[in-house]
Amino acid sequence: MVPITDIYQSRVDNDTAILLRQDPIVYSGSRFKVAPGLSQHQLRGYRKNGFILLEGFLPEYEVEIYLKEAQCMAADPQIRAREEAIAEPGSDAVRSVFRVHRLNDRFERLSRDARLVNIARQILGSEVYIHQSRVNLKPGFVGEKFYWHSDFETWHVEDGMPRMRAVSCTILLTENNEHNGPLMLVAGSHRHYVSCVGATPEDHYRQSLKKQEYGIADPVALEFLIERGGIQSMKGPAGSVVFFDCNTMHGSNSNISPYPRSNLFLVYNSVDNALTAPRSGLKPRPEFIATRSDFSPIVPLEPEFPGIGITVQPKS
Ligand code: 6CS
Ligand code: FE
C-alpha cells in the first residue's frame, strides 16, 4: 500500500472516492475585505453554495462590446490558426479561445478590472493573478456539451495547483437561458472532492478541451452530490456575472438552439497558491491553458467605461 501524500490524489486508482475538502471556501482575515465587493449576505451564499450569480452586473452597452470582440476573434483566420483556438468536435466552428487576456487588449483590461478583481481578492483573501482565461462560444446548433467536472481536479492533477484557492469568474456575453446550454452548478458540491478513475494520457488537453474523458465525475458520486444540493442553472441576461469556486461540480448541455451561448471565463488564483509540478509525472500543460511563467499580482484597474458600470450594484 503506497502512503497517501497528496490530500487531493486523483486518477491513480481504479475506484472513485469522495473526500472532504481540506481548504477554506472564503479566506478570512484579509485586508481585501474592506474593498468594495460582495455584501456579507452574498458572501454567505457563496460559502454555502459554492457560487453566486450577479444578475445584470455589467451594463448592456459594455458587454455588447465584449461579445463583438469575442466574435471577431473567433472569425479571425489568424486566431483560428493558433493553438489557443479549439474547434467543436465534428465541426470547424470555434468552441473556445484560450488566453484571451493576453491575445486581446480589451479582455486584458477586463481581467484587471477592479469590479471583478476586488471580489476575487475578497473571496481568496490575498492578491490574485490569472491562471486561465477563455471564451466558450457555444455556437447555435453545433455547440457541444461540457460533461460534469470540477476544474480544480484537472488543475490539481494536470497543472499542479496545490490547494483550492482559485475562483472562476464567468461573464455572460449573450443571454443564457434554458434553450442554449447554460452553465449548471451543483450547489454545495465544492465541499467534497471527487477523486476520479483512470490514468491521464499524454497531452490530454488536446482531447479534453473538445470532449473530456478523464477527470470526469463518476455517476455514483454525481448522484450523491446532486441529491444533496441540487442543480442550479446560471440563467440571466448578457452582462450577468457568476463567481464559482474552483471545486464546484459543473457542466452544461449542448446548444441545439439557433442562438449562441457565449461566456467569458477569467480564473483568478491566489498568488499564495502558485502552480507546482503536475501530478503523476505528467509534463506541464502549455502556458495558454495554465499560467506558469508569471505569478505576479494583478494591479486592479478602474473600469474602462466609467459611470454606469461602476455604480451598478450586484443583486443579492
Ligand atoms: O482543462 C481545463 O483546464 C479546462 N477544462 C474544462 C472542461 N473546464 C475548465 C478548464 O477550462
Ligand atoms: Fe470547467
XYZ file of C-alpha atoms and ligand atoms in Angstrom:
328
model
C 0.000 0.000 0.000
C 1.511 3.346 -1.084
C 1.133 6.067 1.578
C -1.076 8.955 0.500
C 0.956 12.135 0.490
C -1.383 14.121 -1.741
C -4.593 15.130 0.047
C -6.351 15.579 -3.312
C -4.998 12.491 -5.034
C -6.875 11.591 -8.218
C -6.546 9.424 -11.366
C -4.250 6.902 -9.678
C -6.777 4.236 -8.746
C -9.447 2.105 -10.395
C -12.036 3.347 -7.980
C -13.655 6.669 -7.278
C -13.673 8.328 -3.831
C -15.497 11.247 -2.297
C -13.160 13.163 0.004
C -13.837 16.101 2.280
C -12.473 19.481 1.253
C -9.448 20.445 3.356
C -9.386 24.162 2.500
C -11.423 27.256 3.371
C -14.044 28.468 0.879
C -13.864 32.153 1.728
C -10.442 33.039 3.066
C -10.755 35.311 6.069
C -8.510 37.709 7.889
C -7.702 39.535 4.716
C -7.088 43.222 4.216
C -9.066 42.925 0.980
C -12.266 42.525 2.956
C -12.554 46.294 3.036
C -12.510 46.798 -0.759
C -15.947 47.122 -2.357
C -17.043 43.625 -3.298
C -19.788 41.281 -2.171
C -22.022 42.064 0.800
C -21.801 39.779 3.843
C -25.116 38.241 2.793
C -23.773 37.488 -0.688
C -20.576 36.090 0.744
C -22.566 33.731 2.993
C -24.446 32.479 -0.070
C -21.171 31.909 -1.896
C -19.749 29.979 1.062
C -22.863 27.788 1.312
C -23.485 27.093 -2.390
C -20.021 27.421 -3.913
C -21.148 30.153 -6.314
C -23.001 33.425 -6.671
C -24.933 34.771 -9.664
C -24.856 38.565 -10.009
C -27.619 39.362 -12.452
C -27.020 42.377 -14.712
C -23.658 43.156 -13.105
C -22.177 44.765 -16.225
C -24.208 47.223 -18.280
C -25.581 46.085 -21.626
C -23.612 48.557 -23.738
C -20.351 47.368 -22.213
C -20.972 43.667 -22.601
C -22.042 44.176 -26.248
C -18.516 45.382 -26.919
C -17.036 42.237 -25.331
C -19.339 39.977 -27.327
C -18.316 41.649 -30.609
C -14.688 41.315 -29.611
C -15.128 37.576 -28.905
C -16.978 37.036 -32.197
C -14.277 38.878 -34.144
C -11.610 36.722 -32.511
C -13.482 33.524 -33.396
C -13.842 34.663 -37.017
C -10.249 35.847 -37.425
C -8.235 33.360 -39.532
C -5.052 34.309 -37.670
C -6.647 33.467 -34.324
C -8.266 30.307 -35.701
C -4.870 29.044 -36.797
C -3.450 29.388 -33.287
C -3.332 26.625 -30.679
C -5.469 28.798 -28.372
C -8.448 28.242 -30.696
C -10.237 24.946 -30.038
C -12.729 23.621 -32.603
C -16.003 21.918 -31.745
C -15.835 18.112 -32.055
C -17.031 17.188 -35.541
C -17.197 20.760 -36.835
C -14.814 23.593 -37.622
C -16.839 26.066 -35.548
C -14.775 27.592 -32.749
C -15.652 26.064 -29.356
C -13.218 28.040 -27.184
C -10.467 30.587 -27.472
C -7.988 30.434 -24.588
C -5.617 33.076 -23.173
C -7.894 35.906 -24.308
C -6.475 38.138 -21.566
C -3.218 38.122 -23.492
C -4.500 37.980 -27.071
C -6.885 40.909 -26.767
C -6.396 44.337 -25.150
C -9.977 44.760 -24.040
C -10.017 41.381 -22.313
C -6.636 42.159 -20.793
C -8.093 45.303 -19.222
C -11.253 43.494 -18.170
C -9.175 40.803 -16.413
C -7.670 43.578 -14.261
C -10.971 45.447 -13.774
C -11.362 46.462 -10.116
C -15.043 45.452 -10.101
C -14.014 41.813 -10.664
C -10.594 41.740 -9.020
C -11.950 43.144 -5.737
C -14.423 40.268 -5.469
C -11.785 37.658 -6.320
C -9.449 39.133 -3.686
C -12.233 39.267 -1.141
C -13.005 35.555 -1.621
C -9.394 34.377 -1.800
C -8.070 36.723 0.897
C -4.925 37.619 -0.998
C -3.555 39.141 -4.143
C -4.535 37.258 -7.290
C -3.316 36.509 -10.812
C -4.978 34.973 -13.878
C -4.465 31.200 -14.014
C -6.536 30.712 -17.174
C -8.834 32.739 -19.415
C -11.067 31.667 -22.235
C -14.196 32.407 -24.212
C -16.554 29.468 -24.674
C -18.622 30.421 -27.688
C -21.082 27.518 -27.716
C -22.424 28.384 -31.167
C -26.051 27.669 -32.096
C -26.834 24.109 -33.360
C -23.248 22.777 -33.059
C -22.078 23.888 -29.595
C -21.356 20.654 -27.722
C -21.799 19.881 -24.026
C -19.227 20.139 -21.245
C -19.647 16.995 -19.119
C -19.706 17.177 -15.266
C -16.339 18.004 -13.725
C -14.548 20.017 -11.048
C -11.999 22.375 -12.605
C -9.807 22.004 -9.527
C -9.458 18.265 -10.124
C -7.910 18.974 -13.541
C -5.841 21.917 -12.350
C -4.511 19.903 -9.412
C -3.583 16.797 -11.424
C -2.564 18.334 -14.757
C -1.259 21.748 -13.639
C -0.037 21.073 -10.077
C -2.336 23.658 -8.448
C -1.722 22.834 -4.774
C -4.914 23.840 -2.948
C -8.485 25.006 -3.506
C -7.816 28.724 -3.554
C -8.978 29.820 -7.006
C -12.262 31.234 -8.262
C -13.757 31.313 -11.752
C -15.466 34.490 -12.873
C -17.891 33.894 -15.736
C -19.272 36.813 -17.674
C -22.376 36.051 -19.718
C -21.763 37.648 -23.117
C -25.125 36.521 -24.502
C -28.321 35.742 -22.663
C -28.061 32.287 -21.077
C -31.435 30.565 -20.987
C -32.964 27.084 -20.745
C -32.560 26.568 -24.513
C -28.927 27.380 -25.201
C -26.995 25.245 -22.694
C -26.393 27.459 -19.653
C -23.751 26.638 -17.063
C -25.159 24.190 -14.486
C -23.666 24.153 -10.994
C -24.223 21.641 -8.194
C -24.943 23.586 -5.012
C -22.731 22.572 -2.078
C -20.549 20.280 -4.218
C -17.475 22.428 -3.513
C -17.312 20.865 -0.025
C -16.461 17.436 -1.466
C -13.619 16.396 -3.726
C -14.344 13.631 -6.195
C -11.191 11.613 -6.792
C -11.501 10.245 -10.341
C -10.684 6.969 -12.067
C -8.054 6.307 -14.742
C -4.543 7.468 -15.606
C -4.194 10.712 -17.584
C -2.958 10.164 -21.153
C -0.041 12.184 -22.518
C -1.113 15.584 -23.949
C -4.586 15.010 -22.579
C -5.590 18.634 -23.198
C -5.703 18.130 -26.968
C -8.674 15.831 -26.468
C -10.139 17.120 -23.201
C -10.736 20.677 -24.373
C -13.046 19.251 -27.052
C -14.513 16.401 -25.033
C -13.298 15.472 -21.565
C -12.968 11.768 -20.731
C -10.577 11.690 -17.740
C -11.193 13.729 -14.599
C -14.937 13.495 -15.010
C -17.028 12.520 -12.028
C -18.367 9.002 -11.518
C -22.202 8.684 -11.734
C -22.448 7.448 -8.127
C -20.512 10.480 -6.859
C -22.645 12.775 -9.026
C -25.836 11.287 -7.665
C -24.587 11.809 -4.118
C -23.723 15.457 -4.744
C -26.827 16.286 -6.770
C -29.221 14.641 -4.316
C -27.738 16.712 -1.508
C -27.515 20.119 -3.187
C -29.444 20.070 -6.453
C -28.549 21.562 -9.831
C -28.868 25.281 -10.491
C -28.712 26.774 -13.989
C -26.959 30.113 -14.296
C -29.586 31.789 -16.443
C -29.595 35.526 -16.937
C -29.252 38.406 -19.367
C -25.946 39.293 -21.009
C -23.796 41.160 -18.504
C -24.651 38.851 -15.616
C -21.606 37.519 -13.791
C -21.093 34.248 -11.904
C -18.312 33.637 -9.425
C -17.851 29.936 -8.662
C -15.360 28.058 -6.531
C -12.659 26.076 -8.352
C -14.066 22.828 -6.906
C -17.768 23.357 -7.637
C -19.063 20.485 -9.781
C -20.377 21.853 -13.081
C -21.217 21.113 -16.684
C -23.504 22.259 -19.464
C -25.685 20.756 -22.164
C -25.183 21.131 -25.881
C -26.765 24.043 -27.687
C -29.252 22.910 -30.304
C -30.997 26.288 -30.303
C -30.136 28.694 -33.135
C -28.726 31.196 -30.621
C -25.151 31.189 -29.344
C -24.413 30.891 -25.637
C -21.133 32.731 -25.323
C -19.417 33.215 -21.970
C -16.066 34.635 -20.940
C -14.154 32.865 -18.129
C -11.454 34.522 -16.065
C -9.873 32.256 -13.473
C -8.302 34.070 -10.550
C -5.830 32.133 -8.429
C -4.255 33.280 -5.165
C -0.615 34.305 -5.526
C -0.108 32.058 -2.475
C -1.335 29.065 -4.475
C 1.016 29.226 -7.460
C 1.432 26.117 -9.603
C 3.867 23.347 -8.747
C 4.787 20.268 -10.833
C 1.822 18.342 -12.277
C 0.924 15.080 -10.511
C 1.885 11.553 -11.667
C 4.971 12.799 -13.528
C 2.915 14.471 -16.231
C 4.596 17.216 -18.206
C 3.226 20.737 -17.658
C 0.430 21.826 -19.978
C 1.164 24.750 -22.285
C 1.124 28.306 -20.957
C -2.045 29.166 -22.895
C -4.073 26.850 -20.626
C -2.220 27.344 -17.357
C -0.131 30.394 -16.487
C 3.206 29.260 -15.106
C 5.693 31.889 -16.257
C 4.435 34.796 -14.154
C 2.548 34.702 -10.849
C 2.799 38.419 -10.141
C -0.295 40.024 -8.616
C -2.769 41.945 -10.721
C -2.824 45.690 -10.174
C -6.546 46.500 -10.327
C -7.686 48.972 -12.929
C -10.575 51.377 -12.551
C -13.243 50.397 -15.119
C -12.648 51.461 -18.684
C -16.266 52.523 -19.078
C -16.850 54.879 -16.181
C -20.281 55.839 -14.938
C -22.872 53.156 -15.335
C -20.640 50.136 -14.798
C -19.086 51.209 -11.551
C -22.371 52.252 -9.969
C -24.255 49.064 -10.834
C -24.714 47.122 -7.639
C -24.751 43.331 -7.732
C -28.164 41.929 -6.862
C -28.171 39.591 -3.897
O -8.655 21.657 -18.737
C -9.046 22.709 -18.276
O -8.300 23.471 -17.654
C -10.450 23.088 -18.513
N -11.346 22.095 -18.828
C -12.613 22.215 -18.572
C -13.557 21.238 -19.126
N -13.066 23.239 -17.829
C -12.157 24.166 -17.209
C -10.893 24.331 -17.922
O -11.000 25.213 -18.984
Fe -14.960 23.710 -16.203
